[in-house]
mmCIF file with all atom_site columns, C-alpha atoms and ligand atoms in Angstrom:
data_model
loop_
_atom_site.group_PDB
_atom_site.id
_atom_site.type_symbol
_atom_site.label_atom_id
_atom_site.label_alt_id
_atom_site.label_comp_id
_atom_site.label_asym_id
_atom_site.label_entity_id
_atom_site.label_seq_id
_atom_site.pdbx_PDB_ins_code
_atom_site.Cartn_x
_atom_site.Cartn_y
_atom_site.Cartn_z
_atom_site.occupancy
_atom_site.B_iso_or_equiv
_atom_site.pdbx_formal_charge
_atom_site.auth_seq_id
_atom_site.auth_comp_id
_atom_site.auth_asym_id
_atom_site.auth_atom_id
_atom_site.pdbx_PDB_model_num
ATOM   1   C  CA  . UNK F 1 1   ? -10.638 -12.101 -21.246 1.00 91.00 ? 1   UNK F CA  1
ATOM   2   C  CA  . UNK F 1 2   ? -8.999  -13.533 -18.141 1.00 96.00 ? 2   UNK F CA  1
ATOM   3   C  CA  . UNK F 1 3   ? -9.347  -12.311 -14.551 1.00 98.00 ? 3   UNK F CA  1
ATOM   4   C  CA  . UNK F 1 4   ? -6.969  -12.931 -11.653 1.00 98.00 ? 4   UNK F CA  1
ATOM   5   C  CA  . UNK F 1 5   ? -7.142  -11.831 -8.015  1.00 98.00 ? 5   UNK F CA  1
ATOM   6   C  CA  . UNK F 1 6   ? -4.353  -11.064 -5.576  1.00 98.00 ? 6   UNK F CA  1
ATOM   7   C  CA  . UNK F 1 7   ? -4.015  -10.238 -1.898  1.00 98.00 ? 7   UNK F CA  1
ATOM   8   C  CA  . UNK F 1 8   ? -1.389  -8.243  -0.047  1.00 98.00 ? 8   UNK F CA  1
ATOM   9   C  CA  . UNK F 1 9   ? -0.563  -7.646  3.601   1.00 98.00 ? 9   UNK F CA  1
ATOM   10  C  CA  . UNK F 1 10  ? 2.069   -5.464  5.217   1.00 98.00 ? 10  UNK F CA  1
ATOM   11  C  CA  . UNK F 1 11  ? 3.111   -4.278  8.675   1.00 98.00 ? 11  UNK F CA  1
ATOM   12  C  CA  . UNK F 1 12  ? 5.419   -1.522  9.873   1.00 98.00 ? 12  UNK F CA  1
ATOM   13  C  CA  . UNK F 1 13  ? 6.480   -0.469  13.363  1.00 98.00 ? 13  UNK F CA  1
ATOM   14  C  CA  . UNK F 1 14  ? 5.463   2.976   14.578  1.00 98.00 ? 14  UNK F CA  1
ATOM   15  C  CA  . UNK F 1 15  ? 8.117   5.148   16.221  1.00 98.00 ? 15  UNK F CA  1
ATOM   16  C  CA  . UNK F 1 16  ? 8.037   8.628   17.733  1.00 97.00 ? 16  UNK F CA  1
ATOM   17  C  CA  . UNK F 1 17  ? 9.083   11.491  15.515  1.00 96.00 ? 17  UNK F CA  1
ATOM   18  C  CA  . UNK F 1 18  ? 9.146   9.712   12.138  1.00 97.00 ? 18  UNK F CA  1
ATOM   19  C  CA  . UNK F 1 19  ? 7.191   10.953  9.116   1.00 97.00 ? 19  UNK F CA  1
ATOM   20  C  CA  . UNK F 1 20  ? 4.031   8.924   8.501   1.00 98.00 ? 20  UNK F CA  1
ATOM   21  C  CA  . UNK F 1 21  ? 3.137   8.130   4.893   1.00 98.00 ? 21  UNK F CA  1
ATOM   22  C  CA  . UNK F 1 22  ? -0.058  6.294   4.068   1.00 98.00 ? 22  UNK F CA  1
ATOM   23  C  CA  . UNK F 1 23  ? -1.327  5.846   0.534   1.00 98.00 ? 23  UNK F CA  1
ATOM   24  C  CA  . UNK F 1 24  ? 1.218   8.364   -0.721  1.00 98.00 ? 24  UNK F CA  1
ATOM   25  C  CA  . UNK F 1 25  ? -0.047  11.072  1.642   1.00 98.00 ? 25  UNK F CA  1
ATOM   26  C  CA  . UNK F 1 26  ? 1.798   12.483  4.669   1.00 98.00 ? 26  UNK F CA  1
ATOM   27  C  CA  . UNK F 1 27  ? -0.371  12.043  7.749   1.00 98.00 ? 27  UNK F CA  1
ATOM   28  C  CA  . UNK F 1 28  ? 0.119   14.387  10.719  1.00 97.00 ? 28  UNK F CA  1
ATOM   29  C  CA  . UNK F 1 29  ? 0.899   12.288  13.794  1.00 97.00 ? 29  UNK F CA  1
ATOM   30  C  CA  . UNK F 1 30  ? 3.395   12.139  16.674  1.00 97.00 ? 30  UNK F CA  1
ATOM   31  C  CA  . UNK F 1 31  ? 4.556   8.746   15.383  1.00 97.00 ? 31  UNK F CA  1
ATOM   32  C  CA  . UNK F 1 32  ? 5.535   7.479   11.951  1.00 97.00 ? 32  UNK F CA  1
ATOM   33  C  CA  . UNK F 1 33  ? 6.299   4.168   10.308  1.00 97.00 ? 33  UNK F CA  1
ATOM   34  C  CA  . UNK F 1 34  ? 9.788   2.653   10.426  1.00 97.00 ? 34  UNK F CA  1
ATOM   35  C  CA  . UNK F 1 35  ? 11.181  1.033   7.282   1.00 94.00 ? 35  UNK F CA  1
ATOM   36  C  CA  . UNK F 1 36  ? 13.902  0.872   4.651   1.00 91.00 ? 36  UNK F CA  1
ATOM   37  C  CA  . UNK F 1 37  ? 11.770  2.840   2.183   1.00 92.00 ? 37  UNK F CA  1
ATOM   38  C  CA  . UNK F 1 38  ? 9.317   5.563   3.232   1.00 94.00 ? 38  UNK F CA  1
ATOM   39  C  CA  . UNK F 1 39  ? 7.448   2.685   4.961   1.00 97.00 ? 39  UNK F CA  1
ATOM   40  C  CA  . UNK F 1 40  ? 4.090   3.327   3.300   1.00 98.00 ? 40  UNK F CA  1
ATOM   41  C  CA  . UNK F 1 41  ? 2.255   0.241   4.513   1.00 98.00 ? 41  UNK F CA  1
ATOM   42  C  CA  . UNK F 1 42  ? -0.821  0.785   2.333   1.00 98.00 ? 42  UNK F CA  1
ATOM   43  C  CA  . UNK F 1 43  ? 1.145   1.095   -0.901  1.00 98.00 ? 43  UNK F CA  1
ATOM   44  C  CA  . UNK F 1 44  ? 3.256   -1.928  0.016   1.00 98.00 ? 44  UNK F CA  1
ATOM   45  C  CA  . UNK F 1 45  ? 0.132   -4.044  0.545   1.00 98.00 ? 45  UNK F CA  1
ATOM   46  C  CA  . UNK F 1 46  ? -1.211  -2.903  -2.839  1.00 98.00 ? 46  UNK F CA  1
ATOM   47  C  CA  . UNK F 1 47  ? 2.124   -3.746  -4.516  1.00 98.00 ? 47  UNK F CA  1
ATOM   48  C  CA  . UNK F 1 48  ? 2.058   -7.257  -3.046  1.00 98.00 ? 48  UNK F CA  1
ATOM   49  C  CA  . UNK F 1 49  ? -1.566  -7.764  -4.121  1.00 98.00 ? 49  UNK F CA  1
ATOM   50  C  CA  . UNK F 1 50  ? -0.698  -6.706  -7.683  1.00 98.00 ? 50  UNK F CA  1
ATOM   51  C  CA  . UNK F 1 51  ? 2.370   -8.947  -7.791  1.00 98.00 ? 51  UNK F CA  1
ATOM   52  C  CA  . UNK F 1 52  ? 0.362   -11.827 -6.356  1.00 98.00 ? 52  UNK F CA  1
ATOM   53  C  CA  . UNK F 1 53  ? -2.431  -11.420 -8.899  1.00 98.00 ? 53  UNK F CA  1
ATOM   54  C  CA  . UNK F 1 54  ? 0.103   -11.583 -11.746 1.00 98.00 ? 54  UNK F CA  1
ATOM   55  C  CA  . UNK F 1 55  ? 2.111   -14.338 -9.994  1.00 98.00 ? 55  UNK F CA  1
ATOM   56  C  CA  . UNK F 1 56  ? 5.260   -12.220 -10.064 1.00 98.00 ? 56  UNK F CA  1
ATOM   57  C  CA  . UNK F 1 57  ? 6.557   -12.900 -6.561  1.00 97.00 ? 57  UNK F CA  1
ATOM   58  C  CA  . UNK F 1 58  ? 6.515   -10.284 -3.823  1.00 97.00 ? 58  UNK F CA  1
ATOM   59  C  CA  . UNK F 1 59  ? 7.731   -6.784  -3.074  1.00 95.00 ? 59  UNK F CA  1
ATOM   60  C  CA  . UNK F 1 60  ? 10.836  -8.084  -1.290  1.00 93.00 ? 60  UNK F CA  1
ATOM   61  C  CA  . UNK F 1 61  ? 11.912  -9.933  -4.448  1.00 94.00 ? 61  UNK F CA  1
ATOM   62  C  CA  . UNK F 1 62  ? 11.604  -6.878  -6.683  1.00 95.00 ? 62  UNK F CA  1
ATOM   63  C  CA  . UNK F 1 63  ? 12.688  -4.167  -4.229  1.00 93.00 ? 63  UNK F CA  1
ATOM   64  C  CA  . UNK F 1 64  ? 14.939  -5.834  -1.593  1.00 90.00 ? 64  UNK F CA  1
ATOM   65  C  CA  . UNK F 1 65  ? 15.372  -3.881  1.651   1.00 86.00 ? 65  UNK F CA  1
ATOM   66  C  CA  . UNK F 1 66  ? 19.072  -4.804  1.551   1.00 89.00 ? 66  UNK F CA  1
ATOM   67  C  CA  . UNK F 1 67  ? 19.518  -2.669  -1.602  1.00 89.00 ? 67  UNK F CA  1
ATOM   68  C  CA  . UNK F 1 68  ? 20.713  0.869   -0.761  1.00 89.00 ? 68  UNK F CA  1
ATOM   69  C  CA  . UNK F 1 69  ? 18.975  2.026   -3.946  1.00 90.00 ? 69  UNK F CA  1
ATOM   70  C  CA  . UNK F 1 70  ? 15.647  1.729   -2.115  1.00 89.00 ? 70  UNK F CA  1
ATOM   71  C  CA  . UNK F 1 71  ? 16.718  3.496   1.102   1.00 90.00 ? 71  UNK F CA  1
ATOM   72  C  CA  . UNK F 1 72  ? 14.089  6.099   1.915   1.00 89.00 ? 72  UNK F CA  1
ATOM   73  C  CA  . UNK F 1 73  ? 12.493  5.691   -1.516  1.00 93.00 ? 73  UNK F CA  1
ATOM   74  C  CA  . UNK F 1 74  ? 9.055   7.147   -2.186  1.00 95.00 ? 74  UNK F CA  1
ATOM   75  C  CA  . UNK F 1 75  ? 6.764   4.094   -2.321  1.00 97.00 ? 75  UNK F CA  1
ATOM   76  C  CA  . UNK F 1 76  ? 4.763   5.718   -5.123  1.00 97.00 ? 76  UNK F CA  1
ATOM   77  C  CA  . UNK F 1 77  ? 7.774   4.931   -7.351  1.00 97.00 ? 77  UNK F CA  1
ATOM   78  C  CA  . UNK F 1 78  ? 7.629   1.278   -6.268  1.00 97.00 ? 78  UNK F CA  1
ATOM   79  C  CA  . UNK F 1 79  ? 3.903   1.177   -7.013  1.00 98.00 ? 79  UNK F CA  1
ATOM   80  C  CA  . UNK F 1 80  ? 4.372   2.626   -10.481 1.00 98.00 ? 80  UNK F CA  1
ATOM   81  C  CA  . UNK F 1 81  ? 7.156   0.124   -11.241 1.00 97.00 ? 81  UNK F CA  1
ATOM   82  C  CA  . UNK F 1 82  ? 5.072   -2.728  -9.861  1.00 98.00 ? 82  UNK F CA  1
ATOM   83  C  CA  . UNK F 1 83  ? 2.102   -1.871  -12.058 1.00 98.00 ? 83  UNK F CA  1
ATOM   84  C  CA  . UNK F 1 84  ? 4.511   -1.654  -14.987 1.00 98.00 ? 84  UNK F CA  1
ATOM   85  C  CA  . UNK F 1 85  ? 5.504   -5.289  -14.391 1.00 98.00 ? 85  UNK F CA  1
ATOM   86  C  CA  . UNK F 1 86  ? 1.845   -6.317  -14.236 1.00 98.00 ? 86  UNK F CA  1
ATOM   87  C  CA  . UNK F 1 87  ? 1.081   -4.469  -17.477 1.00 98.00 ? 87  UNK F CA  1
ATOM   88  C  CA  . UNK F 1 88  ? 4.126   -6.079  -19.142 1.00 97.00 ? 88  UNK F CA  1
ATOM   89  C  CA  . UNK F 1 89  ? 2.482   -9.404  -18.397 1.00 97.00 ? 89  UNK F CA  1
ATOM   90  C  CA  . UNK F 1 90  ? -0.633  -8.217  -20.222 1.00 97.00 ? 90  UNK F CA  1
ATOM   91  C  CA  . UNK F 1 91  ? -2.902  -7.257  -17.326 1.00 98.00 ? 91  UNK F CA  1
ATOM   92  C  CA  . UNK F 1 92  ? -4.623  -4.067  -16.210 1.00 98.00 ? 92  UNK F CA  1
ATOM   93  C  CA  . UNK F 1 93  ? -6.287  -3.261  -12.896 1.00 98.00 ? 93  UNK F CA  1
ATOM   94  C  CA  . UNK F 1 94  ? -10.034 -3.744  -12.637 1.00 98.00 ? 94  UNK F CA  1
ATOM   95  C  CA  . UNK F 1 95  ? -10.288 -2.564  -9.016  1.00 98.00 ? 95  UNK F CA  1
ATOM   96  C  CA  . UNK F 1 96  ? -8.428  -2.367  -5.711  1.00 98.00 ? 96  UNK F CA  1
ATOM   97  C  CA  . UNK F 1 97  ? -9.910  -2.718  -2.231  1.00 98.00 ? 97  UNK F CA  1
ATOM   98  C  CA  . UNK F 1 98  ? -7.908  -2.089  0.924   1.00 98.00 ? 98  UNK F CA  1
ATOM   99  C  CA  . UNK F 1 99  ? -8.122  -1.933  4.716   1.00 98.00 ? 99  UNK F CA  1
ATOM   100 C  CA  . UNK F 1 100 ? -5.813  0.116   6.918   1.00 98.00 ? 100 UNK F CA  1
ATOM   101 C  CA  . UNK F 1 101 ? -5.563  -1.033  10.554  1.00 98.00 ? 101 UNK F CA  1
ATOM   102 C  CA  . UNK F 1 102 ? -4.364  1.516   13.077  1.00 98.00 ? 102 UNK F CA  1
ATOM   103 C  CA  . UNK F 1 103 ? -5.533  2.911   16.383  1.00 97.00 ? 103 UNK F CA  1
ATOM   104 C  CA  . UNK F 1 104 ? -4.494  6.518   15.814  1.00 96.00 ? 104 UNK F CA  1
ATOM   105 C  CA  . UNK F 1 105 ? -4.795  8.979   14.216  1.00 96.00 ? 105 UNK F CA  1
ATOM   106 C  CA  . UNK F 1 106 ? -8.206  9.044   12.565  1.00 95.00 ? 106 UNK F CA  1
ATOM   107 C  CA  . UNK F 1 107 ? -7.367  8.799   8.882   1.00 97.00 ? 107 UNK F CA  1
ATOM   108 C  CA  . UNK F 1 108 ? -10.842 9.333   7.411   1.00 97.00 ? 108 UNK F CA  1
ATOM   109 C  CA  . UNK F 1 109 ? -10.026 12.966  6.452   1.00 97.00 ? 109 UNK F CA  1
ATOM   110 C  CA  . UNK F 1 110 ? -7.018  11.743  4.428   1.00 98.00 ? 110 UNK F CA  1
ATOM   111 C  CA  . UNK F 1 111 ? -8.768  8.989   2.456   1.00 98.00 ? 111 UNK F CA  1
ATOM   112 C  CA  . UNK F 1 112 ? -9.942  11.167  -0.476  1.00 98.00 ? 112 UNK F CA  1
ATOM   113 C  CA  . UNK F 1 113 ? -6.397  12.519  -0.942  1.00 98.00 ? 113 UNK F CA  1
ATOM   114 C  CA  . UNK F 1 114 ? -4.958  8.972   -0.834  1.00 98.00 ? 114 UNK F CA  1
ATOM   115 C  CA  . UNK F 1 115 ? -7.395  7.801   -3.508  1.00 98.00 ? 115 UNK F CA  1
ATOM   116 C  CA  . UNK F 1 116 ? -6.529  10.800  -5.671  1.00 98.00 ? 116 UNK F CA  1
ATOM   117 C  CA  . UNK F 1 117 ? -2.775  10.189  -5.331  1.00 98.00 ? 117 UNK F CA  1
ATOM   118 C  CA  . UNK F 1 118 ? -3.057  6.452   -6.052  1.00 98.00 ? 118 UNK F CA  1
ATOM   119 C  CA  . UNK F 1 119 ? -5.365  7.135   -8.994  1.00 98.00 ? 119 UNK F CA  1
ATOM   120 C  CA  . UNK F 1 120 ? -2.762  9.484   -10.479 1.00 98.00 ? 120 UNK F CA  1
ATOM   121 C  CA  . UNK F 1 121 ? 0.143   7.099   -9.888  1.00 98.00 ? 121 UNK F CA  1
ATOM   122 C  CA  . UNK F 1 122 ? -1.664  4.132   -11.427 1.00 98.00 ? 122 UNK F CA  1
ATOM   123 C  CA  . UNK F 1 123 ? -3.584  6.015   -14.098 1.00 98.00 ? 123 UNK F CA  1
ATOM   124 C  CA  . UNK F 1 124 ? -6.898  4.422   -13.133 1.00 98.00 ? 124 UNK F CA  1
ATOM   125 C  CA  . UNK F 1 125 ? -10.181 6.029   -12.002 1.00 98.00 ? 125 UNK F CA  1
ATOM   126 C  CA  . UNK F 1 126 ? -10.582 6.901   -8.313  1.00 98.00 ? 126 UNK F CA  1
ATOM   127 C  CA  . UNK F 1 127 ? -13.784 4.847   -8.395  1.00 98.00 ? 127 UNK F CA  1
ATOM   128 C  CA  . UNK F 1 128 ? -11.630 1.725   -8.880  1.00 98.00 ? 128 UNK F CA  1
ATOM   129 C  CA  . UNK F 1 129 ? -9.707  2.362   -5.633  1.00 98.00 ? 129 UNK F CA  1
ATOM   130 C  CA  . UNK F 1 130 ? -11.334 1.749   -2.256  1.00 98.00 ? 130 UNK F CA  1
ATOM   131 C  CA  . UNK F 1 131 ? -9.566  2.563   1.020   1.00 98.00 ? 131 UNK F CA  1
ATOM   132 C  CA  . UNK F 1 132 ? -11.166 1.645   4.314   1.00 98.00 ? 132 UNK F CA  1
ATOM   133 C  CA  . UNK F 1 133 ? -9.747  2.154   7.792   1.00 98.00 ? 133 UNK F CA  1
ATOM   134 C  CA  . UNK F 1 134 ? -10.402 0.479   11.107  1.00 98.00 ? 134 UNK F CA  1
ATOM   135 C  CA  . UNK F 1 135 ? -9.024  0.484   14.611  1.00 97.00 ? 135 UNK F CA  1
ATOM   136 C  CA  . UNK F 1 136 ? -8.513  -2.861  16.304  1.00 97.00 ? 136 UNK F CA  1
ATOM   137 C  CA  . UNK F 1 137 ? -10.406 -1.747  19.425  1.00 97.00 ? 137 UNK F CA  1
ATOM   138 C  CA  . UNK F 1 138 ? -7.100  -1.321  21.322  1.00 97.00 ? 138 UNK F CA  1
ATOM   139 C  CA  . UNK F 1 139 ? -6.229  -4.997  20.697  1.00 98.00 ? 139 UNK F CA  1
ATOM   140 C  CA  . UNK F 1 140 ? -2.931  -6.270  19.314  1.00 98.00 ? 140 UNK F CA  1
ATOM   141 C  CA  . UNK F 1 141 ? 0.082   -4.321  18.061  1.00 98.00 ? 141 UNK F CA  1
ATOM   142 C  CA  . UNK F 1 142 ? -2.062  -1.880  16.103  1.00 98.00 ? 142 UNK F CA  1
ATOM   143 C  CA  . UNK F 1 143 ? -4.262  -1.282  19.133  1.00 98.00 ? 143 UNK F CA  1
ATOM   144 C  CA  . UNK F 1 144 ? -1.225  -0.647  21.350  1.00 98.00 ? 144 UNK F CA  1
ATOM   145 C  CA  . UNK F 1 145 ? 0.011   1.830   18.701  1.00 98.00 ? 145 UNK F CA  1
ATOM   146 C  CA  . UNK F 1 146 ? 3.202   -0.196  18.223  1.00 98.00 ? 146 UNK F CA  1
ATOM   147 C  CA  . UNK F 1 147 ? 2.538   -0.676  14.539  1.00 98.00 ? 147 UNK F CA  1
ATOM   148 C  CA  . UNK F 1 148 ? 0.291   -0.238  11.549  1.00 98.00 ? 148 UNK F CA  1
ATOM   149 C  CA  . UNK F 1 149 ? -0.926  -2.875  9.112   1.00 98.00 ? 149 UNK F CA  1
ATOM   150 C  CA  . UNK F 1 150 ? -2.714  -2.894  5.785   1.00 98.00 ? 150 UNK F CA  1
ATOM   151 C  CA  . UNK F 1 151 ? -4.467  -5.445  3.604   1.00 98.00 ? 151 UNK F CA  1
ATOM   152 C  CA  . UNK F 1 152 ? -5.218  -5.127  -0.073  1.00 98.00 ? 152 UNK F CA  1
ATOM   153 C  CA  . UNK F 1 153 ? -7.160  -7.137  -2.613  1.00 98.00 ? 153 UNK F CA  1
ATOM   154 C  CA  . UNK F 1 154 ? -6.940  -6.496  -6.352  1.00 98.00 ? 154 UNK F CA  1
ATOM   155 C  CA  . UNK F 1 155 ? -8.610  -7.790  -9.467  1.00 98.00 ? 155 UNK F CA  1
ATOM   156 C  CA  . UNK F 1 156 ? -6.659  -7.624  -12.715 1.00 98.00 ? 156 UNK F CA  1
ATOM   157 C  CA  . UNK F 1 157 ? -7.789  -8.556  -16.218 1.00 98.00 ? 157 UNK F CA  1
ATOM   158 C  CA  . UNK F 1 158 ? -6.158  -9.314  -19.542 1.00 96.00 ? 158 UNK F CA  1
ATOM   159 C  CA  . UNK F 1 159 ? -7.770  -8.443  -22.821 1.00 74.00 ? 159 UNK F CA  1
HETATM 160 MG MG1 . LIG V 2 .   ? 6.497   -2.680  3.869   1.00 71.60 ? 1   LIG V MG1 1
#
């Protein structure tokens, strides 16, 4: 058995009046994330962590934001495809840990739904998916509510 780890990081701008998707769940907020896809920063960080663990490049290589095919795409589709690439290489997910950084809104009430959605998309137990959230104490772009960021760490194993 072989284990490999990967990390992922992503950032999106926040703009008034856009829908706000985090972890595959629509969050009610006056602002939403700007991006070529549905701009789900948490899923994008998880995708990059998975690709990194399997040494398969990054999300921009597999799903370029210059490709009209990915305009407005549901990031859950990208996540499913990404995990497919990892499985093709002979690996499965052991666990995922993540951190969401944003000042507003409070996302704690949404975390169980995000874990359920991600568990269904990936076909792994909810217990193997951790989502944490923090403000940045009003510091930096997240603290000024100009953007949202996410970090993810994954462990994959081959049998
Ligand atoms: Mg992104």
